Amino acid sequence: MQGIPHNEAPTMTPRPLLSTLLPAVTAAGLLLSGPAQAGMSDGYGVAVSATAQFAYDGAQTVSAYRKLPDASGNWSTTVDYPGVQRLGCPDPAAGSGFLCFASATGTGSSSGTNYDLTTAVANASRSDNAGYNAADFATGLASARADLATGEIGVSASSDKFRSVLSGPTWNGGLAYAHLNDTLNFQVAGATAGTVTRITVGFELDGGLSVFPFQPGVATIDAQFQFGSAGARYQASIGTGSPSPITSSGGWVSHAWEESGPNSIRFSGVYELTGAMQVIGISNRLATFAGQGGASDFLDTSRIVLALPDGVSFTSDSGVFLTSAVPEPQTWALLLGGLLALGWRAHRRSNIR
């Protein structure tokens, strides 16, 4: 198994794409920059958005739930619009052979003006026959999901065909975005105001990027994880001429990136809690897009995991965070436990000096 270097990496700079998906991709990038920490308002929520878009005229099929945060960075109140924020397809011209589908669902509190969601799903697809003949259909797909109870988010996007016709390239691409945030209230039994306790935090990202045969496909994935004052980011691309993958992280006592398989990336970091109680805002985000015959499939899971020493417990503002989490595989538990042990030894040596 080859480890992934965890030094700071250069910023990814994809070459320009022949598509009107770029404004949407840029918007997703702006949302991803500087993950907001929960805890200033209701303190939790999820958001999902799926877009399938035609590269030639920019016509979109959009499905979204809570795409915009409120002023505190939470995905909750009515400024996000109650219920489904946006759901629709463009009006197709008569006889155009255009097909589209959009769906969005979400569950959570909806009393009064409080619309905090704990789970949401979005799907979008767009197909047309704007190729050489009526049978030349091309399809763009996008899906996104988020669930606080399992600590998982996922995204996928695909574009099955590139067609160099009309006055420029034509293809249907996909763009998907998923986000969850919560506020965790940690308690450390027997601790005093000056007690420093180390815990291990991680996330697992399963999926991959690919290109359909004989296509010039483009696809990217951008994952950002924030835990209190610490964070980690993973970026990968195909067909953009950029190095892949690149990782960056900071604010941890110690951390590690691991390739646990051909399509599985794991991050783990040691974080310090101070005192008997500490409030931590967490945020996990994924954004992906694909076009020109490319595909990105990270819908399975980007899962948050916690390894807590004896005497450390937490509650969440959502009341559901990690209540339905799947037990960790033994190798994942060993990685988290080993990193926590290394962090504890280093802390002990510094105290002895």
Tab-separated table of N, CA and C in Angstrom, residues 54-148:
chain	number	residue	atom	x	y	z
A	54	PHE	N	-26.623	21.206	-20.199
A	54	PHE	CA	-26.242	21.079	-21.592
A	54	PHE	C	-25.140	22.083	-21.902
A	55	ALA	N	-24.007	21.612	-22.425
A	55	ALA	CA	-22.854	22.480	-22.616
A	55	ALA	C	-23.070	23.530	-23.689
A	56	TYR	N	-23.966	23.264	-24.652
A	56	TYR	CA	-24.104	24.172	-25.777
A	56	TYR	C	-24.931	25.408	-25.441
A	57	ASP	N	-26.069	25.216	-24.797
A	57	ASP	CA	-26.926	26.369	-24.502
A	57	ASP	C	-27.086	26.646	-23.011
A	58	GLY	N	-26.498	25.817	-22.166
A	58	GLY	CA	-26.555	26.062	-20.736
A	58	GLY	C	-27.850	25.688	-20.060
A	59	ALA	N	-28.788	25.071	-20.786
A	59	ALA	CA	-30.058	24.681	-20.176
A	59	ALA	C	-29.823	23.663	-19.066
A	60	GLN	N	-30.469	23.877	-17.916
A	60	GLN	CA	-30.190	23.080	-16.729
A	60	GLN	C	-31.409	22.299	-16.250
A	61	THR	N	-31.113	21.162	-15.648
A	61	THR	CA	-32.056	20.442	-14.811
A	61	THR	C	-31.477	20.491	-13.399
A	62	VAL	N	-32.217	21.016	-12.449
A	62	VAL	CA	-31.653	21.279	-11.129
A	62	VAL	C	-32.532	20.680	-10.035
A	63	SER	N	-31.892	20.061	-9.066
A	63	SER	CA	-32.558	19.543	-7.875
A	63	SER	C	-31.721	19.945	-6.673
A	64	ALA	N	-32.322	20.589	-5.683
A	64	ALA	CA	-31.528	21.067	-4.546
A	64	ALA	C	-32.360	21.103	-3.278
A	65	TYR	N	-31.698	20.886	-2.158
A	65	TYR	CA	-32.290	21.029	-0.835
A	65	TYR	C	-31.307	21.792	0.034
A	66	ARG	N	-31.695	22.988	0.485
A	66	ARG	CA	-30.852	23.776	1.377
A	66	ARG	C	-29.498	24.085	0.761
A	67	LYS	N	-29.469	24.658	-0.417
A	67	LYS	CA	-28.194	24.897	-1.056
A	67	LYS	C	-27.438	26.063	-0.429
A	68	LEU	N	-28.150	27.036	0.147
A	68	LEU	CA	-27.497	28.229	0.685
A	68	LEU	C	-27.570	28.254	2.211
A	69	PRO	N	-26.479	28.640	2.889
A	69	PRO	CA	-26.502	28.729	4.348
A	69	PRO	C	-27.098	30.046	4.818
A	70	ASP	N	-27.497	30.098	6.082
A	70	ASP	CA	-27.922	31.365	6.661
A	70	ASP	C	-26.678	32.147	7.094
A	71	ALA	N	-26.873	33.292	7.733
A	71	ALA	CA	-25.753	34.175	8.063
A	71	ALA	C	-24.745	33.508	8.996
A	72	SER	N	-25.178	32.497	9.752
A	72	SER	CA	-24.283	31.842	10.699
A	72	SER	C	-23.526	30.680	10.072
A	73	GLY	N	-23.818	30.362	8.813
A	73	GLY	CA	-23.141	29.241	8.177
A	73	GLY	C	-23.870	27.933	8.351
A	74	ASN	N	-25.052	27.948	8.957
A	74	ASN	CA	-25.850	26.742	9.113
A	74	ASN	C	-26.825	26.594	7.948
A	75	TRP	N	-27.276	25.388	7.739
A	75	TRP	CA	-28.167	25.086	6.614
A	75	TRP	C	-29.561	24.871	7.183
A	76	SER	N	-30.227	25.967	7.579
A	76	SER	CA	-31.397	25.776	8.422
A	76	SER	C	-32.576	26.669	8.078
A	77	THR	N	-32.520	27.952	8.349
A	77	THR	CA	-33.726	28.767	8.431
A	77	THR	C	-34.354	29.080	7.086
A	78	THR	N	-35.438	29.833	7.116
A	78	THR	CA	-36.216	30.075	5.908
A	78	THR	C	-35.508	30.910	4.864
A	79	VAL	N	-34.367	31.514	5.185
A	79	VAL	CA	-33.635	32.208	4.129
A	79	VAL	C	-33.156	31.224	3.074
A	80	ASP	N	-33.113	29.938	3.438
A	80	ASP	CA	-32.749	28.900	2.483
A	80	ASP	C	-33.957	28.452	1.652
A	81	TYR	N	-35.122	28.972	1.975
A	81	TYR	CA	-36.424	28.591	1.416
A	81	TYR	C	-36.918	27.316	2.097
A	82	PRO	N	-38.163	27.310	2.536
A	82	PRO	CA	-38.717	26.104	3.146
A	82	PRO	C	-38.888	25.004	2.105
A	83	GLY	N	-38.791	23.760	2.552
A	83	GLY	CA	-38.981	22.652	1.639
A	83	GLY	C	-37.905	22.618	0.573
A	84	VAL	N	-38.276	22.270	-0.635
A	84	VAL	CA	-37.346	22.195	-1.739
A	84	VAL	C	-36.956	23.587	-2.190
A	85	GLN	N	-35.661	23.871	-2.222
A	85	GLN	CA	-35.223	25.198	-2.631
A	85	GLN	C	-35.437	25.411	-4.121
A	86	ARG	N	-34.996	24.445	-4.926
A	86	ARG	CA	-35.111	24.604	-6.367
A	86	ARG	C	-35.278	23.230	-7.001
A	87	LEU	N	-36.242	23.107	-7.885
A	87	LEU	CA	-36.516	21.820	-8.500
A	87	LEU	C	-37.169	22.075	-9.841
A	88	GLY	N	-36.501	21.750	-10.932
A	88	GLY	CA	-37.143	22.005	-12.205
A	88	GLY	C	-36.297	21.671	-13.407
A	89	CYS	N	-36.955	21.703	-14.580
A	89	CYS	CA	-36.334	21.447	-15.865
A	89	CYS	C	-36.649	22.613	-16.795
A	90	PRO	N	-35.766	22.903	-17.751
A	90	PRO	CA	-36.083	23.938	-18.730
A	90	PRO	C	-37.219	23.480	-19.636
A	91	ASP	N	-37.913	24.432	-20.257
A	91	ASP	CA	-39.000	24.090	-21.179
A	91	ASP	C	-38.407	23.635	-22.504
A	92	PRO	N	-38.612	22.381	-22.893
A	92	PRO	CA	-38.032	21.907	-24.149
A	92	PRO	C	-38.820	22.413	-25.352
A	93	ALA	N	-38.111	22.637	-26.435
A	93	ALA	CA	-38.783	23.014	-27.670
A	93	ALA	C	-39.543	21.816	-28.225
A	94	ALA	N	-40.644	22.076	-28.921
A	94	ALA	CA	-41.460	21.004	-29.472
A	94	ALA	C	-40.628	20.142	-30.418
A	95	GLY	N	-40.705	18.826	-30.218
A	95	GLY	CA	-40.001	17.907	-31.093
A	95	GLY	C	-38.502	17.885	-30.909
A	96	SER	N	-37.998	18.431	-29.811
A	96	SER	CA	-36.545	18.502	-29.619
A	96	SER	C	-35.942	17.197	-29.134
A	97	GLY	N	-36.781	16.270	-28.703
A	97	GLY	CA	-36.254	15.026	-28.157
A	97	GLY	C	-35.565	15.216	-26.829
A	98	PHE	N	-35.962	16.214	-26.068
A	98	PHE	CA	-35.333	16.560	-24.800
A	98	PHE	C	-36.037	15.855	-23.644
A	99	LEU	N	-35.271	15.286	-22.741
A	99	LEU	CA	-35.813	14.615	-21.566
A	99	LEU	C	-35.087	15.118	-20.330
A	100	CYS	N	-35.814	15.307	-19.239
A	100	CYS	CA	-35.144	15.691	-18.002
A	100	CYS	C	-35.902	15.139	-16.809
A	101	PHE	N	-35.189	15.033	-15.683
A	101	PHE	CA	-35.773	14.523	-14.448
A	101	PHE	C	-35.078	15.188	-13.276
A	102	ALA	N	-35.827	15.603	-12.276
A	102	ALA	CA	-35.242	16.187	-11.066
A	102	ALA	C	-36.070	15.767	-9.860
A	103	SER	N	-35.394	15.385	-8.783
A	103	SER	CA	-36.101	15.029	-7.553
A	103	SER	C	-35.258	15.419	-6.354
A	104	ALA	N	-35.917	15.796	-5.268
A	104	ALA	CA	-35.212	16.148	-4.035
A	104	ALA	C	-36.087	15.791	-2.846
A	105	THR	N	-35.485	15.221	-1.820
A	105	THR	CA	-36.202	14.899	-0.586
A	105	THR	C	-35.321	15.272	0.600
A	106	GLY	N	-35.954	15.616	1.715
A	106	GLY	CA	-35.214	15.935	2.926
A	106	GLY	C	-36.087	15.735	4.141
A	107	THR	N	-35.468	15.354	5.259
A	107	THR	CA	-36.211	15.176	6.501
A	107	THR	C	-35.490	15.898	7.631
A	108	GLY	N	-36.269	16.377	8.589
A	108	GLY	CA	-35.734	17.078	9.740
A	108	GLY	C	-36.816	17.920	10.360
A	109	SER	N	-36.417	18.840	11.211
A	109	SER	CA	-37.379	19.699	11.882
A	109	SER	C	-37.984	20.692	10.894
A	110	SER	N	-39.290	20.905	10.975
A	110	SER	CA	-39.944	21.884	10.092
A	110	SER	C	-41.033	22.643	10.845
A	111	SER	N	-40.779	22.875	12.118
A	111	SER	CA	-41.759	23.587	12.932
A	111	SER	C	-41.498	25.085	12.883
A	112	GLY	N	-42.553	25.855	12.714
A	112	GLY	CA	-42.406	27.302	12.677
A	112	GLY	C	-41.523	27.741	11.529
A	113	THR	N	-40.507	28.511	11.839
A	113	THR	CA	-39.580	28.979	10.806
A	113	THR	C	-38.273	28.210	10.839
A	114	ASN	N	-38.233	27.083	11.537
A	114	ASN	CA	-37.015	26.297	11.680
A	114	ASN	C	-37.061	25.128	10.705
A	115	TYR	N	-36.140	25.110	9.746
A	115	TYR	CA	-36.129	24.050	8.757
A	115	TYR	C	-34.793	23.313	8.751
A	116	ASP	N	-34.332	22.929	9.904
A	116	ASP	CA	-33.087	22.173	9.982
A	116	ASP	C	-33.308	20.773	9.434
A	117	LEU	N	-32.483	20.369	8.489
A	117	LEU	CA	-32.566	19.037	7.915
A	117	LEU	C	-31.455	18.163	8.493
A	118	THR	N	-31.768	16.884	8.689
A	118	THR	CA	-30.756	15.935	9.130
A	118	THR	C	-30.395	14.942	8.026
A	119	THR	N	-31.207	14.881	6.967
A	119	THR	CA	-30.888	14.033	5.825
A	119	THR	C	-31.539	14.610	4.579
A	120	ALA	N	-30.884	14.464	3.437
A	120	ALA	CA	-31.432	14.977	2.179
A	120	ALA	C	-30.793	14.247	1.009
A	121	VAL	N	-31.564	14.168	-0.101
A	121	VAL	CA	-31.107	13.506	-1.326
A	121	VAL	C	-31.523	14.359	-2.512
A	122	ALA	N	-30.680	14.457	-3.541
A	122	ALA	CA	-31.020	15.191	-4.758
A	122	ALA	C	-30.543	14.407	-5.975
A	123	ASN	N	-31.344	14.407	-7.042
A	123	ASN	CA	-30.999	13.731	-8.291
A	123	ASN	C	-31.415	14.591	-9.470
A	124	ALA	N	-30.624	14.577	-10.528
A	124	ALA	CA	-30.964	15.327	-11.735
A	124	ALA	C	-30.406	14.601	-12.953
A	125	SER	N	-31.151	14.635	-14.065
A	125	SER	CA	-30.659	14.074	-15.318
A	125	SER	C	-31.163	14.910	-16.483
A	126	ARG	N	-30.388	14.920	-17.556
A	126	ARG	CA	-30.782	15.650	-18.752
A	126	ARG	C	-30.271	14.893	-19.968
A	127	SER	N	-31.164	14.648	-20.946
A	127	SER	CA	-30.802	13.951	-22.176
A	127	SER	C	-31.354	14.701	-23.379
A	128	ASP	N	-30.659	14.618	-24.500
A	128	ASP	CA	-31.186	15.186	-25.738
A	128	ASP	C	-30.535	14.501	-26.930
A	129	ASN	N	-31.076	14.784	-28.107
A	129	ASN	CA	-30.548	14.184	-29.332
A	129	ASN	C	-29.957	15.249	-30.240
A	130	ALA	N	-29.231	16.207	-29.647
A	130	ALA	CA	-28.649	17.296	-30.424
A	130	ALA	C	-27.352	16.865	-31.095
A	131	GLY	N	-27.352	15.652	-31.619
A	131	GLY	CA	-26.176	15.146	-32.304
A	131	GLY	C	-26.393	15.052	-33.794
A	132	TYR	N	-25.816	14.027	-34.391
A	132	TYR	CA	-25.898	13.894	-35.835
A	132	TYR	C	-27.266	13.398	-36.295
A	133	ASN	N	-27.954	12.672	-35.439
A	133	ASN	CA	-29.254	12.130	-35.833
A	133	ASN	C	-30.129	11.976	-34.605
A	134	ALA	N	-31.382	11.634	-34.835
A	134	ALA	CA	-32.355	11.572	-33.748
A	134	ALA	C	-32.039	10.488	-32.736
A	135	ALA	N	-31.210	9.535	-33.116
A	135	ALA	CA	-30.875	8.454	-32.195
A	135	ALA	C	-29.636	8.760	-31.365
A	136	ASP	N	-29.023	9.899	-31.615
A	136	ASP	CA	-27.763	10.238	-30.956
A	136	ASP	C	-28.013	10.938	-29.621
A	137	PHE	N	-28.608	10.227	-28.676
A	137	PHE	CA	-28.893	10.794	-27.363
A	137	PHE	C	-27.626	10.848	-26.519
A	138	ALA	N	-27.509	11.914	-25.771
A	138	ALA	CA	-26.452	12.039	-24.772
A	138	ALA	C	-27.103	12.414	-23.442
A	139	THR	N	-26.540	11.910	-22.348
A	139	THR	CA	-27.167	12.095	-21.037
A	139	THR	C	-26.155	12.594	-20.011
A	140	GLY	N	-26.580	13.543	-19.189
A	140	GLY	CA	-25.811	13.984	-18.038
A	140	GLY	C	-26.574	13.633	-16.774
A	141	LEU	N	-25.875	13.137	-15.781
A	141	LEU	CA	-26.489	12.701	-14.527
A	141	LEU	C	-25.764	13.317	-13.338
A	142	ALA	N	-26.495	13.560	-12.260
A	142	ALA	CA	-25.883	14.048	-11.017
A	142	ALA	C	-26.724	13.591	-9.836
A	143	SER	N	-26.070	13.235	-8.750
A	143	SER	CA	-26.747	12.830	-7.520
A	143	SER	C	-25.950	13.315	-6.316
A	144	ALA	N	-26.656	13.597	-5.227
A	144	ALA	CA	-26.001	14.014	-3.986
A	144	ALA	C	-26.821	13.534	-2.807
A	145	ARG	N	-26.162	13.227	-1.709
A	145	ARG	CA	-26.875	12.803	-0.501
A	145	ARG	C	-26.094	13.235	0.731
A	146	ALA	N	-26.787	13.398	1.842
A	146	ALA	CA	-26.156	13.748	3.116
A	146	ALA	C	-27.019	13.213	4.250
A	147	ASP	N	-26.370	12.700	5.303
A	147	ASP	CA	-27.113	12.092	6.406
A	147	ASP	C	-26.306	12.277	7.697
A	148	LEU	N	-26.814	13.079	8.618
A	148	LEU	CA	-26.118	13.306	9.880
A	148	LEU	C	-26.086	12.045	10.748
